[in-house]
């Protein structure tokens, strides 16, 4: 999110310095090499590095900045709450860098944080280490709604821009940075902006788990849930997006943010029943896939199972919370031989499961297989019908609806 936002702000015409703690990443960025895979990012780096975009391990550039965006991670603690240690250290370092600078600036939290974090954690830390007042440094919260793999397009063409701020001056500073992006800008309080991000992700996750629950019911009634959701999603009050039933949501955002919201709710005496059900449905979907596999091929011991797709979704090499992980774990535990293919994520998965055989093509992975599980919605999987002829038995179970060939069965369709 930090790298994409920086490159996109440079594209909007601003002068940007990225501050990162890893010198290897800093060097790669300065050599125009993206440190993550994102469509369009390499072009932006080529265009702006050496011009109005650069990376550094030093906080020096903070001294002359008008706006400082905090984009650090907020990974989950073991109890599901958000780990704010990176937010705290960045705040103190930003404050220290501004200590003797008379000019006004705005510190903006872009990281996903629990409501209250900007006002109660970031603001006091920055002001204390800068030895300044709220009149000298402004504070804002500007959540991001970028999808991995499509983040550059999402940044340049958002549905809305949300800016929470303590006062109007800070709001106008941040709004000005986006002035060439022609979308509604919503001005809120700091904590409402923080809550908008959590609520958006929780609602999208809810749509997915809801579709999965309906899909599980449809499956037993021999109804195609995709036909159902097409009919449902065209209602403008519902909308067609994020109604794709399947093996559930993964990634570094939905599972983390829903857990963090549940954890926050519990600390204030709330028992968030819907949010807990969203995670529970999501946890059960891979088990349903495996149950379906067992009904088709019986005991898994000694069977050769092909896993197509390892990334948590298409267009990324990210395997965080990928649904392929619990499925592979269970297959191996039950003595299956797992052969896998993913256009991008094999190397990451190899670190977790070194005993899996990773192939260079879907066809090779399918050679002589007893069954195939489709775990990621890579569009190219939609065109591999012929490759299934290489299997021993044409048993293909989809965790993501991407194929339309004979012999496929879906987890909820
Ligand atoms: C998500 C949100 O979509 C972004 O708006 C947000 O900015 C981001 O989290 C974040 O908080 O940083 P992301 O996790 O990159 O983005 O990916 P999504 O495209 O939302 O997909 C998440 C998971 O849901 C994937 O595993 C995908 O396969 C699954 N999914 C998605 C479904 O199972 N069904 C659907 O209909 C849609």
Short mmCIF file of C-alpha atoms and ligand atoms in Angstrom, two decimals:
data_model
loop_
_atom_site.label_atom_id
_atom_site.label_comp_id
_atom_site.label_asym_id
_atom_site.label_seq_id
_atom_site.Cartn_x
_atom_site.Cartn_y
_atom_site.Cartn_z
CA UNK A 1 0.00 0.00 0.00
CA UNK A 2 2.84 2.39 0.84
CA UNK A 3 4.75 1.78 -2.38
CA UNK A 4 1.64 1.92 -4.57
CA UNK A 5 0.36 5.09 -2.87
CA UNK A 6 3.78 6.75 -3.22
CA UNK A 7 4.08 5.87 -6.91
CA UNK A 8 0.50 7.01 -7.58
CA UNK A 9 0.97 10.31 -5.71
CA UNK A 10 4.06 10.88 -7.88
CA UNK A 11 1.86 10.19 -10.92
CA UNK A 12 -0.56 12.85 -9.60
CA UNK A 13 2.35 15.31 -9.77
CA UNK A 14 3.70 15.37 -6.20
CA UNK A 15 7.31 15.12 -5.03
CA UNK A 16 7.52 11.93 -2.95
CA UNK A 17 10.07 10.26 -0.71
CA UNK A 18 9.35 6.74 0.51
CA UNK A 19 10.86 5.90 3.88
CA UNK A 20 11.42 2.17 4.47
CA UNK A 21 13.49 0.33 7.05
CA UNK A 22 14.80 -2.41 4.75
CA UNK A 23 17.85 -1.14 2.79
CA UNK A 24 17.50 -3.95 0.24
CA UNK A 25 13.98 -2.78 -0.62
CA UNK A 26 15.07 0.85 -0.70
CA UNK A 27 17.84 0.02 -3.18
CA UNK A 28 15.48 -2.06 -5.34
CA UNK A 29 12.93 0.78 -5.50
CA UNK A 30 15.65 3.30 -6.37
CA UNK A 31 16.68 0.94 -9.18
CA UNK A 32 13.06 1.02 -10.46
CA UNK A 33 12.44 -2.58 -9.37
CA UNK A 34 9.02 -3.13 -7.74
CA UNK A 35 9.37 -5.09 -4.47
CA UNK A 36 5.85 -6.50 -4.92
CA UNK A 37 3.86 -7.55 -7.94
CA UNK A 38 1.20 -4.99 -8.91
CA UNK A 39 -0.12 -4.37 -12.40
CA UNK A 40 1.19 -0.98 -13.62
CA UNK A 41 3.61 -0.40 -10.74
CA UNK A 42 6.76 -1.08 -12.77
CA UNK A 43 5.70 1.57 -15.31
CA UNK A 44 5.13 4.15 -12.55
CA UNK A 45 8.55 3.44 -11.01
CA UNK A 46 10.24 3.73 -14.42
CA UNK A 47 8.50 7.04 -15.01
CA UNK A 48 9.09 8.69 -11.63
CA UNK A 49 12.17 7.23 -9.87
CA UNK A 50 15.07 9.60 -10.48
CA UNK A 51 12.55 12.34 -11.08
CA UNK A 52 9.96 13.09 -8.38
CA UNK A 53 10.01 9.72 -6.55
CA UNK A 54 12.76 8.17 -4.44
CA UNK A 55 13.22 5.84 -1.45
CA UNK A 56 15.40 6.22 1.62
CA UNK A 57 16.03 4.62 5.01
CA UNK A 58 16.45 8.08 6.55
CA UNK A 59 13.67 10.22 8.08
CA UNK A 60 15.43 13.39 6.78
CA UNK A 61 12.78 14.08 4.12
CA UNK A 62 10.14 14.39 6.89
CA UNK A 63 11.71 17.74 7.84
CA UNK A 64 10.64 19.41 4.60
CA UNK A 65 7.43 17.47 3.95
CA UNK A 66 3.99 19.12 3.77
CA UNK A 67 2.22 15.80 4.33
CA UNK A 68 3.56 12.63 5.94
CA UNK A 69 1.56 9.44 5.32
CA UNK A 70 1.98 6.57 7.78
CA UNK A 71 1.55 3.34 5.78
CA UNK A 72 3.14 0.78 8.12
CA UNK A 73 1.62 -2.64 8.80
CA UNK A 74 -0.81 -3.39 11.62
CA UNK A 75 -0.54 -7.19 11.78
CA UNK A 76 -2.77 -9.18 14.12
CA UNK A 77 -1.70 -10.03 17.67
CA UNK A 78 -2.42 -13.57 18.87
CA UNK A 79 -5.77 -12.42 20.34
CA UNK A 80 -6.87 -10.92 16.98
CA UNK A 81 -6.31 -7.31 18.04
CA UNK A 82 -4.18 -5.01 15.83
CA UNK A 83 -0.48 -4.75 16.66
CA UNK A 84 0.21 -1.01 16.74
CA UNK A 85 3.92 -1.16 17.55
CA UNK A 86 4.98 -0.01 14.04
CA UNK A 87 2.47 2.84 14.18
CA UNK A 88 3.93 3.94 17.52
CA UNK A 89 7.56 3.86 16.44
CA UNK A 90 6.82 5.67 13.14
CA UNK A 91 4.91 8.37 15.07
CA UNK A 92 7.82 8.97 17.47
CA UNK A 93 10.35 9.12 14.62
CA UNK A 94 8.21 11.53 12.60
CA UNK A 95 7.88 13.78 15.64
CA UNK A 96 11.62 13.69 16.29
CA UNK A 97 12.33 14.69 12.69
CA UNK A 98 9.96 17.71 12.96
CA UNK A 99 11.42 18.93 16.28
CA UNK A 100 13.08 22.12 15.06
CA UNK A 101 10.98 22.69 11.96
CA UNK A 102 8.76 25.79 12.21
CA UNK A 103 6.56 25.02 9.16
CA UNK A 104 3.09 23.45 9.44
CA UNK A 105 2.61 19.86 8.22
CA UNK A 106 -0.06 17.17 8.40
CA UNK A 107 0.55 13.62 9.62
CA UNK A 108 -1.89 11.23 7.93
CA UNK A 109 -2.57 7.66 9.01
CA UNK A 110 -3.23 5.45 5.97
CA UNK A 111 -2.66 2.15 7.78
CA UNK A 112 -5.79 0.29 8.87
CA UNK A 113 -6.11 1.03 12.59
CA UNK A 114 -8.80 0.67 15.29
CA UNK A 115 -10.95 3.77 15.88
CA UNK A 116 -9.21 6.14 18.26
CA UNK A 117 -5.66 5.26 17.16
CA UNK A 118 -4.91 8.50 15.27
CA UNK A 119 -6.23 10.74 18.05
CA UNK A 120 -5.02 8.76 21.06
CA UNK A 121 -1.83 7.06 19.91
CA UNK A 122 -0.39 8.82 16.85
CA UNK A 123 -1.17 12.45 17.73
CA UNK A 124 0.26 12.49 21.30
CA UNK A 125 3.40 10.59 20.25
CA UNK A 126 4.15 12.85 17.29
CA UNK A 127 3.48 16.04 19.29
CA UNK A 128 5.50 14.87 22.28
CA UNK A 129 8.62 13.95 20.31
CA UNK A 130 8.27 17.07 18.13
CA UNK A 131 7.62 19.25 21.19
CA UNK A 132 4.77 20.94 19.28
CA UNK A 133 1.04 21.67 19.52
CA UNK A 134 -1.96 20.67 17.40
CA UNK A 135 -1.84 24.13 15.81
CA UNK A 136 1.68 23.39 14.52
CA UNK A 137 1.08 19.82 13.27
CA UNK A 138 -2.27 18.68 11.86
CA UNK A 139 -3.61 15.12 11.92
CA UNK A 140 -5.76 13.20 9.47
CA UNK A 141 -6.85 9.65 8.76
CA UNK A 142 -7.17 8.63 5.11
CA UNK A 143 -8.03 4.92 4.71
CA UNK A 144 -7.06 3.03 1.59
CA UNK A 145 -9.41 0.76 -0.35
CA UNK A 146 -6.83 -0.84 -2.64
CA UNK A 147 -7.18 -4.45 -3.73
CA UNK A 148 -3.95 -6.41 -4.09
CA UNK A 149 -3.11 -6.97 -7.74
CA UNK A 150 -5.34 -4.06 -8.82
CA UNK A 151 -4.03 -1.46 -6.40
CA UNK A 152 -2.72 1.06 -8.95
CA UNK A 153 -6.05 1.18 -10.79
CA UNK A 154 -7.95 1.37 -7.48
CA UNK A 155 -5.78 4.31 -6.35
CA UNK A 156 -6.17 6.25 -9.60
CA UNK A 157 -9.90 5.52 -9.98
CA UNK A 158 -11.40 5.15 -6.50
CA UNK A 159 -15.15 5.15 -5.69
CA UNK A 160 -14.56 7.75 -3.00
CA UNK A 161 -11.83 9.38 -0.92
CA UNK A 162 -12.37 9.42 2.84
CA UNK A 163 -10.49 11.99 4.90
CA UNK A 164 -11.00 12.17 8.65
CA UNK A 165 -9.37 15.12 10.33
CA UNK A 166 -9.12 16.99 13.59
CA UNK A 167 -9.74 20.34 11.89
CA UNK A 168 -10.51 21.91 8.50
CA UNK A 169 -6.94 22.99 7.84
CA UNK A 170 -5.63 19.41 7.98
CA UNK A 171 -8.56 18.21 5.83
CA UNK A 172 -7.87 20.78 3.08
CA UNK A 173 -4.16 19.90 3.04
CA UNK A 174 -4.91 16.23 2.37
CA UNK A 175 -7.84 16.89 0.00
CA UNK A 176 -5.51 19.14 -2.06
CA UNK A 177 -3.12 16.19 -2.57
CA UNK A 178 -5.95 14.36 -4.38
CA UNK A 179 -7.39 17.38 -6.19
CA UNK A 180 -6.89 15.90 -9.68
CA UNK A 181 -8.85 12.74 -8.80
CA UNK A 182 -12.47 13.41 -9.72
CA UNK A 183 -14.52 11.52 -7.09
CA UNK A 184 -16.58 12.41 -4.02
CA UNK A 185 -14.41 13.34 -1.03
CA UNK A 186 -15.98 12.50 2.32
CA UNK A 187 -14.86 14.59 5.30
CA UNK A 188 -15.36 12.84 8.64
CA UNK A 189 -14.00 12.75 12.16
CA UNK A 190 -10.74 10.84 12.65
CA UNK A 191 -12.39 7.84 14.29
CA UNK A 192 -15.24 7.69 11.74
CA UNK A 193 -12.61 7.43 8.97
CA UNK A 194 -10.90 4.63 10.88
CA UNK A 195 -14.25 2.87 11.34
CA UNK A 196 -15.20 3.30 7.65
CA UNK A 197 -12.21 1.19 6.67
CA UNK A 198 -13.01 -1.60 9.15
CA UNK A 199 -16.68 -1.52 8.24
CA UNK A 200 -16.03 -1.64 4.48
CA UNK A 201 -13.81 -4.69 4.80
CA UNK A 202 -16.17 -6.35 7.31
CA UNK A 203 -19.14 -5.76 5.00
CA UNK A 204 -17.35 -7.17 1.94
CA UNK A 205 -16.26 -10.21 3.99
CA UNK A 206 -19.87 -10.58 5.16
CA UNK A 207 -21.11 -10.55 1.56
CA UNK A 208 -18.70 -13.38 0.75
CA UNK A 209 -19.59 -15.53 3.78
CA UNK A 210 -23.29 -14.87 3.16
CA UNK A 211 -22.90 -16.03 -0.45
CA UNK A 212 -21.02 -19.09 0.77
CA UNK A 213 -23.78 -19.96 3.22
CA UNK A 214 -26.44 -19.54 0.51
CA UNK A 215 -24.16 -21.54 -1.80
CA UNK A 216 -23.93 -24.39 0.70
CA UNK A 217 -27.74 -24.48 0.89
CA UNK A 218 -28.06 -24.25 -2.90
CA UNK A 219 -25.62 -27.13 -3.34
CA UNK A 220 -27.89 -29.46 -1.35
CA UNK A 221 -30.94 -28.25 -3.28
CA UNK A 222 -29.15 -28.75 -6.65
CA UNK A 223 -29.45 -25.05 -7.44
CA UNK A 224 -26.63 -23.08 -9.09
CA UNK A 225 -25.72 -20.34 -6.59
CA UNK A 226 -24.12 -18.28 -9.38
CA UNK A 227 -27.49 -18.11 -11.18
CA UNK A 228 -29.07 -17.14 -7.88
CA UNK A 229 -26.56 -14.41 -7.10
CA UNK A 230 -26.78 -12.99 -10.62
CA UNK A 231 -30.48 -12.53 -10.01
CA UNK A 232 -29.91 -11.13 -6.53
CA UNK A 233 -26.96 -8.85 -7.31
CA UNK A 234 -28.75 -6.91 -10.03
CA UNK A 235 -30.86 -5.33 -7.29
CA UNK A 236 -29.11 -1.96 -6.85
CA UNK A 237 -29.62 -2.15 -3.13
CA UNK A 238 -27.47 -5.30 -3.05
CA UNK A 239 -25.00 -4.97 -5.95
CA UNK A 240 -23.29 -7.74 -7.93
CA UNK A 241 -19.78 -7.53 -6.43
CA UNK A 242 -18.34 -9.89 -3.82
CA UNK A 243 -21.15 -12.42 -4.20
CA UNK A 244 -18.87 -15.10 -5.66
CA UNK A 245 -19.32 -18.19 -3.51
CA UNK A 246 -16.38 -20.52 -3.05
CA UNK A 247 -13.75 -21.69 -0.64
CA UNK A 248 -13.77 -18.40 1.29
CA UNK A 249 -11.76 -15.22 1.61
CA UNK A 250 -8.03 -15.12 2.34
CA UNK A 251 -5.38 -12.42 2.19
CA UNK A 252 -3.83 -10.07 4.67
CA UNK A 253 -6.88 -7.81 5.07
CA UNK A 254 -10.33 -9.38 5.51
CA UNK A 255 -9.35 -12.07 8.08
CA UNK A 256 -7.20 -9.58 10.02
CA UNK A 257 -9.65 -6.69 9.97
CA UNK A 258 -12.73 -8.74 10.89
CA UNK A 259 -10.77 -10.33 13.78
CA UNK A 260 -9.56 -6.93 14.90
CA UNK A 261 -13.11 -5.50 14.84
CA UNK A 262 -14.40 -8.48 16.86
CA UNK A 263 -11.59 -8.03 19.36
CA UNK A 264 -12.32 -4.29 19.63
CA UNK A 265 -16.06 -4.91 20.08
CA UNK A 266 -15.38 -7.37 22.90
CA UNK A 267 -13.23 -4.88 24.78
CA UNK A 268 -16.28 -2.59 24.98
CA UNK A 269 -18.69 -5.33 26.09
CA UNK A 270 -20.22 -6.15 22.67
CA UNK A 271 -20.65 -9.67 21.32
CA UNK A 272 -20.53 -9.22 17.51
CA UNK A 273 -22.55 -12.26 16.39
CA UNK A 274 -22.57 -11.54 12.65
CA UNK A 275 -18.84 -10.85 12.46
CA UNK A 276 -18.05 -14.05 14.34
CA UNK A 277 -20.30 -16.03 11.99
CA UNK A 278 -18.52 -14.45 9.01
CA UNK A 279 -15.21 -15.90 10.22
CA UNK A 280 -16.75 -19.24 11.18
CA UNK A 281 -18.36 -19.78 7.74
CA UNK A 282 -15.04 -18.79 6.19
CA UNK A 283 -13.13 -21.31 8.30
CA UNK A 284 -15.51 -24.15 7.38
CA UNK A 285 -15.43 -23.75 3.59
CA UNK A 286 -12.10 -25.59 3.03
CA UNK A 287 -13.42 -28.51 5.13
CA UNK A 288 -16.45 -28.70 2.85
CA UNK A 289 -14.15 -28.88 -0.17
CA UNK A 290 -12.26 -31.78 1.39
CA UNK A 291 -15.48 -33.58 2.34
CA UNK A 292 -16.59 -33.29 -1.27
CA UNK A 293 -13.24 -34.67 -2.41
CA UNK A 294 -13.59 -37.66 -0.08
CA UNK A 295 -17.10 -38.42 -1.34
CA UNK A 296 -15.68 -38.52 -4.87
CA UNK A 297 -12.42 -40.46 -4.36
CA UNK A 298 -12.66 -42.02 -0.88
CA UNK A 299 -9.53 -42.40 1.22
CA UNK A 300 -6.88 -39.83 0.36
CA UNK A 301 -3.92 -42.01 1.32
CA UNK A 302 -1.55 -42.50 -1.63
CA UNK A 303 -3.78 -40.53 -4.03
CA UNK A 304 -2.23 -37.93 -6.31
CA UNK A 305 -4.08 -34.65 -5.85
CA UNK A 306 -3.41 -31.61 -8.02
CA UNK A 307 -3.88 -28.20 -6.41
CA UNK A 308 -4.38 -25.49 -9.04
CA UNK A 309 -3.77 -22.06 -7.53
CA UNK A 310 -1.85 -21.23 -4.37
CA UNK A 311 -2.18 -17.44 -4.07
CA UNK A 312 -5.06 -16.11 -1.94
CA UNK A 313 -6.55 -14.70 -5.15
CA UNK A 314 -5.53 -14.09 -8.75
CA UNK A 315 -2.96 -11.54 -9.94
CA UNK A 316 -0.76 -11.78 -6.87
CA UNK A 317 2.05 -13.95 -5.49
CA UNK A 318 0.71 -13.40 -1.97
CA UNK A 319 -0.21 -16.57 -0.05
CA UNK A 320 -1.15 -14.96 3.27
CA UNK A 321 -4.24 -16.76 4.61
CA UNK A 322 -4.60 -18.50 1.26
CA UNK A 323 -7.31 -21.16 1.41
CA UNK A 324 -4.84 -23.48 -0.32
CA UNK A 325 -2.90 -23.66 2.97
CA UNK A 326 -5.42 -25.54 5.17
CA UNK A 327 -6.37 -27.72 2.20
CA UNK A 328 -2.77 -28.77 1.43
CA UNK A 329 -2.13 -29.30 5.14
CA UNK A 330 -5.07 -31.71 5.39
CA UNK A 331 -4.18 -33.52 2.17
CA UNK A 332 -0.60 -34.13 3.36
CA UNK A 333 -1.79 -35.17 6.82
CA UNK A 334 -3.96 -37.82 5.19
CA UNK A 335 -1.15 -39.26 3.10
CA UNK A 336 -2.05 -37.71 -0.28
CA UNK A 337 0.65 -36.84 -2.82
CA UNK A 338 0.20 -33.14 -3.54
CA UNK A 339 1.25 -31.67 -6.87
CA UNK A 340 0.66 -27.94 -7.33
CA UNK A 341 0.76 -25.19 -9.90
CA UNK A 342 0.36 -21.44 -9.53
CA UNK A 343 1.50 -18.85 -12.11
CA UNK A 344 3.14 -16.74 -9.37
CA UNK A 345 2.91 -18.08 -5.85
CA UNK A 346 4.76 -21.43 -5.98
CA UNK A 347 8.00 -20.10 -4.47
CA UNK A 348 6.19 -18.61 -1.49
CA UNK A 349 4.28 -21.84 -0.87
CA UNK A 350 7.44 -23.94 -1.18
CA UNK A 351 8.70 -22.32 2.03
CA UNK A 352 5.59 -23.61 3.87
CA UNK A 353 5.24 -27.01 2.19
CA UNK A 354 8.61 -28.21 0.86
CA UNK A 355 7.30 -31.76 0.26
CA UNK A 356 4.72 -30.64 -2.30
CA UNK A 357 5.76 -31.04 -5.96
CA UNK A 358 5.58 -27.66 -7.72
CA UNK A 359 5.13 -27.81 -11.51
CA UNK A 360 5.79 -25.23 -14.21
CA UNK A 361 2.42 -25.69 -15.91
CA UNK A 362 -1.11 -26.76 -15.06
CA UNK A 363 -0.83 -29.61 -17.57
CA UNK A 364 2.26 -31.08 -15.88
CA UNK A 365 0.59 -30.80 -12.46
CA UNK A 366 -2.46 -32.69 -13.76
CA UNK A 367 -0.48 -35.59 -15.27
CA UNK A 368 -1.87 -38.85 -13.82
CA UNK A 369 -3.76 -37.11 -11.01
CA UNK A 370 -6.64 -38.80 -9.18
CA UNK A 371 -8.37 -35.45 -8.59
CA UNK A 372 -7.85 -31.73 -9.01
CA UNK A 373 -8.80 -28.93 -6.62
CA UNK A 374 -9.06 -25.38 -8.02
CA UNK A 375 -8.11 -22.97 -5.25
CA UNK A 376 -7.47 -19.60 -6.97
CA UNK A 377 -9.53 -17.69 -9.52
CA UNK A 378 -6.67 -17.20 -12.03
CA UNK A 379 -8.44 -16.30 -15.32
CA UNK A 380 -6.02 -18.53 -17.26
CA UNK A 381 -7.44 -21.60 -15.46
CA UNK A 382 -10.64 -20.97 -17.40
CA UNK A 383 -8.89 -22.01 -20.61
CA UNK A 384 -7.24 -25.30 -19.67
CA UNK A 385 -10.06 -27.73 -20.46
CA UNK A 386 -7.87 -29.94 -22.68
CA UNK A 387 -5.21 -30.27 -19.95
CA UNK A 388 -7.63 -32.29 -17.80
CA UNK A 389 -7.36 -35.14 -20.32
CA UNK A 390 -3.97 -35.86 -18.72
CA UNK A 391 -5.62 -36.85 -15.42
CA UNK A 392 -6.19 -40.47 -14.39
CA UNK A 393 -9.82 -39.71 -13.58
CA UNK A 394 -11.48 -36.48 -14.58
CA UNK A 395 -12.49 -35.38 -11.09
CA UNK A 396 -12.21 -31.61 -10.78
CA UNK A 397 -13.57 -29.81 -7.74
CA UNK A 398 -13.62 -26.04 -7.86
CA UNK A 399 -13.12 -23.90 -4.77
CA UNK A 400 -13.37 -20.90 -7.13
CA UNK A 401 -15.74 -20.78 -10.08
CA UNK A 402 -13.45 -20.30 -13.04
CA UNK A 403 -13.86 -23.36 -15.28
CA UNK A 404 -16.72 -24.26 -17.50
CA UNK A 405 -15.83 -27.72 -18.68
CA UNK A 406 -17.21 -31.23 -18.33
CA UNK A 407 -16.73 -33.09 -15.11
CA UNK A 408 -16.29 -30.10 -12.83
CA UNK A 409 -18.14 -29.77 -9.59
CA UNK A 410 -18.02 -26.68 -7.38
CA UNK A 411 -17.86 -26.47 -3.64
CA UNK A 412 -21.26 -24.65 -3.62
CA UNK A 413 -22.53 -25.40 -7.12
C1 LIG B 1 -9.42 -6.10 0.30
C2 LIG B 1 -10.48 -5.06 -0.10
O1 LIG B 1 -11.20 -5.54 -1.25
C3 LIG B 1 -9.84 -3.71 -0.41
O2 LIG B 1 -10.86 -2.75 -0.68
C4 LIG B 1 -9.03 -3.24 0.81
O3 LIG B 1 -8.36 -2.02 0.57
C5 LIG B 1 -7.98 -4.31 1.13
O4 LIG B 1 -8.65 -5.57 1.40
C6 LIG B 1 -7.21 -3.84 2.34
O5 LIG B 1 -7.78 -3.76 3.43
O6 LIG B 1 -6.05 -3.43 2.19
P1 LIG B 1 -7.73 -7.69 -1.00
O7 LIG B 1 -7.59 -8.42 0.30
O8 LIG B 1 -6.50 -7.30 -1.73
O9 LIG B 1 -8.59 -6.34 -0.82
O10 LIG B 1 -8.53 -8.65 -2.00
P2 LIG B 1 -10.05 -8.88 -2.45
O11 LIG B 1 -10.13 -8.71 -3.91
O12 LIG B 1 -10.98 -8.08 -1.62
O13 LIG B 1 -10.25 -10.42 -2.11
C7 LIG B 1 -10.13 -10.93 -0.78
C8 LIG B 1 -10.49 -12.40 -0.74
O14 LIG B 1 -11.89 -12.58 -0.97
C9 LIG B 1 -9.80 -13.27 -1.80
O15 LIG B 1 -9.38 -14.48 -1.20
C10 LIG B 1 -10.88 -13.54 -2.83
O16 LIG B 1 -10.69 -14.77 -3.50
C11 LIG B 1 -12.11 -13.59 -1.94
N1 LIG B 1 -13.37 -13.28 -2.66
C12 LIG B 1 -13.57 -12.06 -3.23
C13 LIG B 1 -14.39 -14.23 -2.69
O17 LIG B 1 -14.25 -15.34 -2.14
N2 LIG B 1 -15.58 -13.91 -3.31
C14 LIG B 1 -15.78 -12.70 -3.90
O18 LIG B 1 -16.89 -12.49 -4.44
C15 LIG B 1 -14.75 -11.76 -3.85
#
